[in-house]
Tab-separated table of C-alpha atoms in Angstrom:
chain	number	residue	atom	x	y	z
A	1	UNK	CA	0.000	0.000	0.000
A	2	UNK	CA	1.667	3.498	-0.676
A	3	UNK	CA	0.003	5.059	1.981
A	4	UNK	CA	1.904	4.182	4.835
A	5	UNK	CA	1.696	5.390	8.638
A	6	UNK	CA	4.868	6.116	10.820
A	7	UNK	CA	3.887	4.007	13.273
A	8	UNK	CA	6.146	1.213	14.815
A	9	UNK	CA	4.466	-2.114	14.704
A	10	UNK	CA	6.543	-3.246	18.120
A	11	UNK	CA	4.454	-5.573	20.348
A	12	UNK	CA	3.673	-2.715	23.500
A	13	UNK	CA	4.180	-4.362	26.704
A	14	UNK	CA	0.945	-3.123	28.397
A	15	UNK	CA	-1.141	-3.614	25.551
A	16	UNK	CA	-0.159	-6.909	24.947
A	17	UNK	CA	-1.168	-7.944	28.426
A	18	UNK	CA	-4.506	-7.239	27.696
A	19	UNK	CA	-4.571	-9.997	24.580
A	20	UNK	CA	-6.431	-13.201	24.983
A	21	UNK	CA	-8.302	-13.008	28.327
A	22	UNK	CA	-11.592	-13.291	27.179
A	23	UNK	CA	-12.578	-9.896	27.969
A	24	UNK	CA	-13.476	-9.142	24.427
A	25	UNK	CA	-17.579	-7.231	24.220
A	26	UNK	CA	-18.203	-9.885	21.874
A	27	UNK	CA	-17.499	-12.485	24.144
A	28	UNK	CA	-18.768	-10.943	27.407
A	29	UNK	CA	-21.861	-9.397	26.104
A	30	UNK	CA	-23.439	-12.220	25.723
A	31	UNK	CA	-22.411	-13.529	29.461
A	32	UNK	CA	-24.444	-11.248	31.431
A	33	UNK	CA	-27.448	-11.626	28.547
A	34	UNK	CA	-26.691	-8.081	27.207
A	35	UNK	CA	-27.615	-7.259	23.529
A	36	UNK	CA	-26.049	-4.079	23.049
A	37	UNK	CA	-23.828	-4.335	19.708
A	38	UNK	CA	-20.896	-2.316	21.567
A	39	UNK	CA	-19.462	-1.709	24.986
A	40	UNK	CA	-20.657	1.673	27.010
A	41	UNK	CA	-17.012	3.110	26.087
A	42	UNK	CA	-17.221	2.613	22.388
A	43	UNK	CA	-18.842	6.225	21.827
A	44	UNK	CA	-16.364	7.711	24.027
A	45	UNK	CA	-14.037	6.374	22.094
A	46	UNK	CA	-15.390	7.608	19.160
A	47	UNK	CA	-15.485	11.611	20.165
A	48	UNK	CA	-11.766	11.192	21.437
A	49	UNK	CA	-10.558	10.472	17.900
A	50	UNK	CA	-13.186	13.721	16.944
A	51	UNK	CA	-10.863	14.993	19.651
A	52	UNK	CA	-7.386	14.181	18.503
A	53	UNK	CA	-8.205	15.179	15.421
A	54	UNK	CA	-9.893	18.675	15.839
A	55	UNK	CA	-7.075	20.157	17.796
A	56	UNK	CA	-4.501	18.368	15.151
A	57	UNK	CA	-2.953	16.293	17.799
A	58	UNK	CA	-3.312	13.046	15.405
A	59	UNK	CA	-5.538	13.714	12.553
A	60	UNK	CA	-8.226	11.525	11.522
A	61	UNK	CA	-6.056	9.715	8.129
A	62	UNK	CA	-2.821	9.365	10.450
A	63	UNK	CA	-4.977	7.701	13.069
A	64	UNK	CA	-6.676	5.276	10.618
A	65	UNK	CA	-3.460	4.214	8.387
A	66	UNK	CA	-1.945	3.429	11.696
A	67	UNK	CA	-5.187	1.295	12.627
A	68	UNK	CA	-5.451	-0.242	9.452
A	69	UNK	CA	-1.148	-1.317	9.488
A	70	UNK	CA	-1.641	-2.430	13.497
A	71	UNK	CA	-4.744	-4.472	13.237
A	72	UNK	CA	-3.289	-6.322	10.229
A	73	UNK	CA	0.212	-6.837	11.846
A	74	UNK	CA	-0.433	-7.021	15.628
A	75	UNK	CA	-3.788	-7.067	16.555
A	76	UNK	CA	-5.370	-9.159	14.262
A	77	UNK	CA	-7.041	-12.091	16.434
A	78	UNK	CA	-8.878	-8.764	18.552
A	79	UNK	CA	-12.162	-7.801	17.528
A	80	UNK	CA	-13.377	-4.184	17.013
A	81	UNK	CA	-13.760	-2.172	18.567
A	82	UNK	CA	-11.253	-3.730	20.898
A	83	UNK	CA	-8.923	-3.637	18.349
A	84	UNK	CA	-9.642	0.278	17.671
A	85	UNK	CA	-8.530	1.318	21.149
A	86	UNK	CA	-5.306	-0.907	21.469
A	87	UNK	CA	-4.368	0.427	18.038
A	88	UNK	CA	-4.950	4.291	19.072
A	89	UNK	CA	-3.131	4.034	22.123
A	90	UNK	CA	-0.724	2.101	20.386
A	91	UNK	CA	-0.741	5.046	17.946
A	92	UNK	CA	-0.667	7.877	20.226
A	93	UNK	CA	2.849	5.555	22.450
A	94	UNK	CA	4.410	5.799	18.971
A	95	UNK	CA	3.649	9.676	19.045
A	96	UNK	CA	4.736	10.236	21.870
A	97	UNK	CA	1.662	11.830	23.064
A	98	UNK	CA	1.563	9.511	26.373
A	99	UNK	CA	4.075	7.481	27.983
A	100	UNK	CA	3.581	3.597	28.751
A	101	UNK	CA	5.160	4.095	32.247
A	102	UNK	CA	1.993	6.835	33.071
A	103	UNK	CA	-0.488	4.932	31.186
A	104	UNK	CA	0.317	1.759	33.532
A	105	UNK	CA	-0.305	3.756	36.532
A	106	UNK	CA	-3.013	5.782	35.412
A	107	UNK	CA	-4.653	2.509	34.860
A	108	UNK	CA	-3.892	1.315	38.136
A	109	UNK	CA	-5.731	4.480	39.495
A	110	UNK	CA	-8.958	4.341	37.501
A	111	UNK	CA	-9.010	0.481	38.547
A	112	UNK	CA	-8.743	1.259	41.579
A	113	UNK	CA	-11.356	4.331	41.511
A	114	UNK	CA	-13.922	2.256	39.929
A	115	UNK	CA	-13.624	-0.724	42.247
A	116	UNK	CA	-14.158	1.237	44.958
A	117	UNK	CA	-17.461	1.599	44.329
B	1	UNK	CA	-50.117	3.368	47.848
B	2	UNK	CA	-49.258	7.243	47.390
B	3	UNK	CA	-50.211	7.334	43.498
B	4	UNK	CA	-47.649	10.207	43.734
B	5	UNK	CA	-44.702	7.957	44.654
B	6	UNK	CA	-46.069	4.632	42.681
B	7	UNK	CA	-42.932	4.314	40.476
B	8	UNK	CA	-42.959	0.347	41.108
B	9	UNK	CA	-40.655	-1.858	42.932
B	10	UNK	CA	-36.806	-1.494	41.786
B	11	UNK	CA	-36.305	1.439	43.701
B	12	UNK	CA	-35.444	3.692	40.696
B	13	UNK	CA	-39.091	5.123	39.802
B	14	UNK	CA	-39.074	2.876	37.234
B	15	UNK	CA	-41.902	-0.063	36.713
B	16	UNK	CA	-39.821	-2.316	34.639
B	17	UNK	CA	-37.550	-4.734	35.151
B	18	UNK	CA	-33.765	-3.415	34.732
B	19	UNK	CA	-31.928	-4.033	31.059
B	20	UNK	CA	-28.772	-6.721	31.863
B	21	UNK	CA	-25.649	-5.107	32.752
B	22	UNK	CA	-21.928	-6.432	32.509
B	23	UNK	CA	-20.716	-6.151	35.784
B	24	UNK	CA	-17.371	-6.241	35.470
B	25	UNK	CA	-14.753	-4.054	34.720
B	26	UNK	CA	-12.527	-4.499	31.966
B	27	UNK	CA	-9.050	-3.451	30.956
B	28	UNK	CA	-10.057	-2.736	28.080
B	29	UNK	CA	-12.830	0.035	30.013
B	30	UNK	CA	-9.837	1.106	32.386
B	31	UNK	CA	-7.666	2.024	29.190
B	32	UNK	CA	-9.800	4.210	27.835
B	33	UNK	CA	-10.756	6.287	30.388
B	34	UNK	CA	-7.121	6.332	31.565
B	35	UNK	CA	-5.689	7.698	28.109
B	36	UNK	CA	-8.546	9.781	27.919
B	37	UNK	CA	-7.469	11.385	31.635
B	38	UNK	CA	-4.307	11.873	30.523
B	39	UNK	CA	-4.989	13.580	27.278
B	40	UNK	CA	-7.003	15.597	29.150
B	41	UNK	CA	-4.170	16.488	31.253
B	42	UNK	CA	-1.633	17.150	28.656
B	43	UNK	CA	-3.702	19.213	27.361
B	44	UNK	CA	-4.141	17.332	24.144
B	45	UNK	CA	-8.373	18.111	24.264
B	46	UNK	CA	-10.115	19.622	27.140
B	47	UNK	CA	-13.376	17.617	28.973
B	48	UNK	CA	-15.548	19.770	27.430
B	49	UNK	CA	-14.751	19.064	23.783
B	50	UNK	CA	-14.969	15.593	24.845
B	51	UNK	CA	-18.479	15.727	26.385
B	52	UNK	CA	-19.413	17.555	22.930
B	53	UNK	CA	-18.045	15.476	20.889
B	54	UNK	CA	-19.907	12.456	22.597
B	55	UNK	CA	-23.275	14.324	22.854
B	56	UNK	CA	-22.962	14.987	19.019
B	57	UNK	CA	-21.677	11.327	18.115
B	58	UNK	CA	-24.814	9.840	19.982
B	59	UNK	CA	-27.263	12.345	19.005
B	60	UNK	CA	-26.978	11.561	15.096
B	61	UNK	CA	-28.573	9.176	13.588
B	62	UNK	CA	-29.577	8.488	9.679
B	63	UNK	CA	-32.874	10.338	10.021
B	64	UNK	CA	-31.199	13.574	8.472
B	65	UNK	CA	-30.176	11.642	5.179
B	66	UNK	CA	-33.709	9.750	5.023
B	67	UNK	CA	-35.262	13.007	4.904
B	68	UNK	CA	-33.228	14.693	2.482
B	69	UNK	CA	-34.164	11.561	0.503
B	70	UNK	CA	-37.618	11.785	0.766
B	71	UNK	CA	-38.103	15.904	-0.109
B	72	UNK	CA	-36.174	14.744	-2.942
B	73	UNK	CA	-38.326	12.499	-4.220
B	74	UNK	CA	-41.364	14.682	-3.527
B	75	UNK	CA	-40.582	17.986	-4.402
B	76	UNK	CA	-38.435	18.701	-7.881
B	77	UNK	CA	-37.784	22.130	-6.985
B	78	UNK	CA	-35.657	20.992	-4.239
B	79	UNK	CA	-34.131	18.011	-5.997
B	80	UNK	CA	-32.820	20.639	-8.671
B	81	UNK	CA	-31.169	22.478	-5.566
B	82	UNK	CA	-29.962	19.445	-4.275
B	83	UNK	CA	-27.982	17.969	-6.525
B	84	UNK	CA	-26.500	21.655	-8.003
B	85	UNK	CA	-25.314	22.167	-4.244
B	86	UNK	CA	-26.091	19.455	-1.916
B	87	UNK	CA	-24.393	21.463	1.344
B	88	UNK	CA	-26.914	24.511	0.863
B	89	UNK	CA	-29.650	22.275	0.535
B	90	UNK	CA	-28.999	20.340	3.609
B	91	UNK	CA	-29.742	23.525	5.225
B	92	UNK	CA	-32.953	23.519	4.304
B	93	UNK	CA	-33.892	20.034	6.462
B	94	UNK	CA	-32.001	21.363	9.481
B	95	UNK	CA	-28.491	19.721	8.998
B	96	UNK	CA	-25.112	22.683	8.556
B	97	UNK	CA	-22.166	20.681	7.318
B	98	UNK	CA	-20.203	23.449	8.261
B	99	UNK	CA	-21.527	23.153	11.678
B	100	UNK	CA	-22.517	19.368	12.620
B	101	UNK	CA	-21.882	19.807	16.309
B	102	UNK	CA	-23.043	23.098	16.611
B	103	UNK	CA	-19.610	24.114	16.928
B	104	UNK	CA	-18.090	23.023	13.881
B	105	UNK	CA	-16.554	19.586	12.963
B	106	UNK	CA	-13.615	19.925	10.585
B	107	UNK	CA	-13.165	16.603	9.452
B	108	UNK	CA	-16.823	17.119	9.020
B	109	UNK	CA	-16.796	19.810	6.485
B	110	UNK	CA	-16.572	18.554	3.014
B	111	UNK	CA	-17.615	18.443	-0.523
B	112	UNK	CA	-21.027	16.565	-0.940
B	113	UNK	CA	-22.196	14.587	-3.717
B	114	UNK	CA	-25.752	12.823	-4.356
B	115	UNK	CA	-25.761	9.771	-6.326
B	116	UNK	CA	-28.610	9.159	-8.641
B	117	UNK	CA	-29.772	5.940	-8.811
B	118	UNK	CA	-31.169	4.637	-12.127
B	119	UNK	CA	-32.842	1.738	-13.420
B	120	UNK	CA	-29.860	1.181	-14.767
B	121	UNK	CA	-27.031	2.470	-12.639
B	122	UNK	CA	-26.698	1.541	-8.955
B	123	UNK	CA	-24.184	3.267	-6.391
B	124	UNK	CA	-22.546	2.265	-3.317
B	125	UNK	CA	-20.330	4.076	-1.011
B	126	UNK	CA	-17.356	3.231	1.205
B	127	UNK	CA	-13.900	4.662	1.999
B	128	UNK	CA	-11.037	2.202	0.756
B	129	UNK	CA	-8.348	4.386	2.479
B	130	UNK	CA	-10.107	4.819	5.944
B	131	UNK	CA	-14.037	5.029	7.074
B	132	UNK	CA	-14.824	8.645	5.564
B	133	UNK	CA	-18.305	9.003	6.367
B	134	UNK	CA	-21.184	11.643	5.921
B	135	UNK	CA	-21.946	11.726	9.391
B	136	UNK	CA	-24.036	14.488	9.696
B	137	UNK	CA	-26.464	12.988	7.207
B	138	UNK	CA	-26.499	9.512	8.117
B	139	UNK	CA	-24.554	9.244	11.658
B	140	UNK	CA	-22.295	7.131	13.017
B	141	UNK	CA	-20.857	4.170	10.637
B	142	UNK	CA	-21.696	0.791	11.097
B	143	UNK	CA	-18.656	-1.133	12.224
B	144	UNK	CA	-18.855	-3.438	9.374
B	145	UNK	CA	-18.033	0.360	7.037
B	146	UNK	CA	-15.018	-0.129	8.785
B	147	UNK	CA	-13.579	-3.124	8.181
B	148	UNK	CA	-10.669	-4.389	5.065
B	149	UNK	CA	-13.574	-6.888	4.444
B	150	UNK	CA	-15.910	-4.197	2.915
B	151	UNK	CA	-14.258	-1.584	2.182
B	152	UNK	CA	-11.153	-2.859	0.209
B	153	UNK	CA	-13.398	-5.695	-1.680
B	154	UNK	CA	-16.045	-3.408	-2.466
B	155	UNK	CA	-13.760	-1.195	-4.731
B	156	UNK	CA	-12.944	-4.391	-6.307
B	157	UNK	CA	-15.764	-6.657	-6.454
B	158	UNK	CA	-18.676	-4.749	-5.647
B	159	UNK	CA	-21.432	-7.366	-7.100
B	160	UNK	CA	-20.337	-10.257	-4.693
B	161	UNK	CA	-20.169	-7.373	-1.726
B	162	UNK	CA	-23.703	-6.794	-2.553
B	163	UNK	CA	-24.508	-9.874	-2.699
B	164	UNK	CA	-22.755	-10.407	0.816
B	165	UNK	CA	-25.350	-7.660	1.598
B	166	UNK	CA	-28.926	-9.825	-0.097
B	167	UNK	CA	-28.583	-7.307	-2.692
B	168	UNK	CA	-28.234	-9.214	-5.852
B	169	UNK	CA	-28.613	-6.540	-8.883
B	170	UNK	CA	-29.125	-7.938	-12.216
B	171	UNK	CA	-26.264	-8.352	-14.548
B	172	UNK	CA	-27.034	-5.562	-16.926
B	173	UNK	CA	-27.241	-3.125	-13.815
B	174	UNK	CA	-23.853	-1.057	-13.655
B	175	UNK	CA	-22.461	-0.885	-10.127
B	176	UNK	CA	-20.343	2.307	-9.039
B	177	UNK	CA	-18.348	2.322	-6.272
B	178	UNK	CA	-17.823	6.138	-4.926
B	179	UNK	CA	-14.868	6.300	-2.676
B	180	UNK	CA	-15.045	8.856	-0.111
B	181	UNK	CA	-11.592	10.737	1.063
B	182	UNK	CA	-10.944	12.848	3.825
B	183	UNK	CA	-13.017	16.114	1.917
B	184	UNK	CA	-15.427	14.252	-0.837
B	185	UNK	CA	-18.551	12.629	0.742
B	186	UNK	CA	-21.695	10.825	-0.530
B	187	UNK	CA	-24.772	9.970	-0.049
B	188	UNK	CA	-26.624	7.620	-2.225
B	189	UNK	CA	-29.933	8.852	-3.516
B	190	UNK	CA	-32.227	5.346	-4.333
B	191	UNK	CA	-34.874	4.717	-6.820
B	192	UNK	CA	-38.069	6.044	-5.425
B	193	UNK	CA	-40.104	2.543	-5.240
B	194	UNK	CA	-43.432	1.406	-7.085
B	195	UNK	CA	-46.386	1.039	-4.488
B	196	UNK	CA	-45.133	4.659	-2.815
B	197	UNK	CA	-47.363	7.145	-5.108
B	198	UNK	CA	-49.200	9.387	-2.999
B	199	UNK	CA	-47.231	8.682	0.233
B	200	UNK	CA	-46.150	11.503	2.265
B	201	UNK	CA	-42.840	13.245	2.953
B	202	UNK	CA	-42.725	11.597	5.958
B	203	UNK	CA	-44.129	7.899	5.150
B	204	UNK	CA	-41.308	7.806	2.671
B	205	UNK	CA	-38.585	8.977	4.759
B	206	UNK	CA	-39.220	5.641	6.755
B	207	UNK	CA	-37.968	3.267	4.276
B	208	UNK	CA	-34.907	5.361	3.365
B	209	UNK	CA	-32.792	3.571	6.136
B	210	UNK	CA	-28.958	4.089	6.685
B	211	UNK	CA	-28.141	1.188	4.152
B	212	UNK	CA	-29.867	2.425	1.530
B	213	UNK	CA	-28.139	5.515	1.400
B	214	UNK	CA	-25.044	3.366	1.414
B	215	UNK	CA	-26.254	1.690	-1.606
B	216	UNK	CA	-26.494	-1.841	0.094
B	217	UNK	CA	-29.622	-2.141	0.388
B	218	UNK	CA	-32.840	-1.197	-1.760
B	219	UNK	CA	-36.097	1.367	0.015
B	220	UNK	CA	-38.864	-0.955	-0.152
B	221	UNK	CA	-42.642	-0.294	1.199
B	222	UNK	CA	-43.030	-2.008	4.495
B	223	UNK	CA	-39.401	-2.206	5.224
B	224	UNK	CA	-38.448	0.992	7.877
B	225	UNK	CA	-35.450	-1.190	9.710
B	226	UNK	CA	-32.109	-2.368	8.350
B	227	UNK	CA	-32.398	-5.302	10.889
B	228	UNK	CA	-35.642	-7.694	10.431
B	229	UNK	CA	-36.196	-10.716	11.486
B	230	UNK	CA	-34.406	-13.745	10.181
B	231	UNK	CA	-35.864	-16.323	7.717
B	232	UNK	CA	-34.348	-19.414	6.114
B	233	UNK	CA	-33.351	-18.412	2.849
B	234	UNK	CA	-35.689	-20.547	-0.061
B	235	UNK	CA	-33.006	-20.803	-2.134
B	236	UNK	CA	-29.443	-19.912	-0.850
B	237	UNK	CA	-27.586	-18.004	-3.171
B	238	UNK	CA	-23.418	-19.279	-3.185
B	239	UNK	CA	-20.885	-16.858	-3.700
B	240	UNK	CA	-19.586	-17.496	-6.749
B	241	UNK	CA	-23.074	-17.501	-8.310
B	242	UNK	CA	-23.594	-13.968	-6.802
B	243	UNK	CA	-20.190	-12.657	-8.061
B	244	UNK	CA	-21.216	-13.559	-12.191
């Protein structure tokens, strides 16, 4: 394809512990009888690509060639729109826009936030 | 019982039983919100563009595009405006390209063609390169818009796509494949159908759903859903006697 992204297709050590545990919408949906086509954070999703690319911090066609070269190379057994976060984060580590070091603990702190209630 | 207070028994005011939840939390839930904080933080978006964003994202739908469709197909005058400048004339059924969110949407903004179906031409959309999409006429894209599976076969063979779809043209019906970019979108504009003469503005608008506007599925009296219930096929149709 001539159209190709910047981004590195290295495995990402946080991301790739999420692989392969089941935790998939498609496969949990269905485990608590719920119907709904996509999980509550797929939207949110959604507007923070709107958001990314509005204030030019990784416009829309970087964003997608960079989806469309991860999900083919490294996240092809993950179904959307699981596969639509791992590859924007993975997209935005490559950019430099987060770190993986603060991204660990950041999830360690919403984890903890949200199991507290 | 207070018929003030009778909101039934779950508590909530509310006399039905509660839709299923997942109750559990996922990485995959931690991860966004955790990027999302930290964007936040570096200053990357603010919370407010983000709560806009997702008000706008789950307030469109493809009722815009359905009526835009239907005033079409009912009044010429506004067809002729239409398809000379399809932005301006979106105006006039309540939808500004320029601003979709109220706020403006620049990834949004773009050059708009209408595809005239004919008896002998039929049109489908997609974006090969990404999932270009004209939202503010027809929403959010279905996931399956998204995928290598659609859009990179449909630019190449667009009859067995179709066909993928239950939408088996005949042979002598040309099939164009518009490709949206990042500043060209489309909307397709179907055949009115027989058996609509005399309907409303309104009635019609119902069986313009999103996938006929895609061009992957035909308006038909009586249908006004893209999902219906499921029937064993009377005659299965293979693939590779779709694709001739």
């Amino acid at each position: 394809m001539s159209h190709k992204s910047e981004v590195d297709l290295g495995r990402v050590t946080l991301l790739e512990a999420m692989r392969g545990q089941g935790k998939e919408w498609e496969v949990l949906a269905p485990c608590y009888d719920v119907t709904n086509p996509n999980p509550p954070w797929k939207t949110s999703l959604t507007a923070m690509c709107d958001c990314l690319d509005a204030s030019g911090a990784l416009p829309t066609l970087d964003r997608r060639r960079a989806e469309d070269e991860l999900a083919e190379a490294v996240y092809s057994d993950v179904p959307a729109p699981e596969s639509q976060l791992l590859a924007l984060v993975h997209t935005m580590l490559n950019h430099g826009l987060v770190s993986e070091g603060e991204l660990a603990g950041r999830m360690r702190t919403v984890r903890s936030r949200l199991e507290a209630v | 019982m207070n018929k003030a207070h009778n909101y039934g028994t779950d508590g909530h005011g509310h006399d039905h039983k509660a839709a299923p939840m997942v109750e559990e939390i996922t990485d995959f839930e931690v991860l966004e919100i955790a990027v999302r904080e930290l964007s936040i933080e570096h200053g990357l978006f603010t919370a407010e563009d983000h709560r806009r964003f997702t008000e706008f994202a789950e307030s469109i739908g493809p009722a815009g595009g359905s009526r835009l469709v239907a005033k079409i197909w009912t009044d010429p005058a506004f067809k002729a405006r239409a398809m000379e400048d399809p932005v301006k004339a979106c105006l006039e059924i309540g939808i500004d390209w320029s601003k979709p969110t109220g706020f403006g949407t620049p990834s949004d903004y773009t050059h708009l063609t209408i595809l005239e179906d004919t008896p002998m031409l039929h049109h489908v959309i997609c974006c090969s390169l990404c999932s270009c999409y004209p939202r503010p006429l027809l929403g959010m894209s279905p996931e399956w818009y998204r995928t290598t599976n659609y859009r990179r076969r449909l630019v190449r063979w667009p009859r067995q796509v179709l066909a993928e779809f239950g939408l088996i043209l005949p042979p002598e019906v040309e099939i164009r494949v518009e490709d949206s970019n990042q500043k060209c979108r489309f909307i397709v504009l179907p055949l009115r159908p027989s058996g609509t003469e005399n309907w409303t503005e309104e009635k019609l608008a119902e069986i313009v759903t999103r996938d006929c506007m895609i061009g992957v599925a035909l308006p038909e009296p009586g249908r006004t859903a893209d999902v219906h219930p499921v029937v064993k096929a009377r005659r299965p149709v293979h693939h590779e006697e779709a694709a001739r």
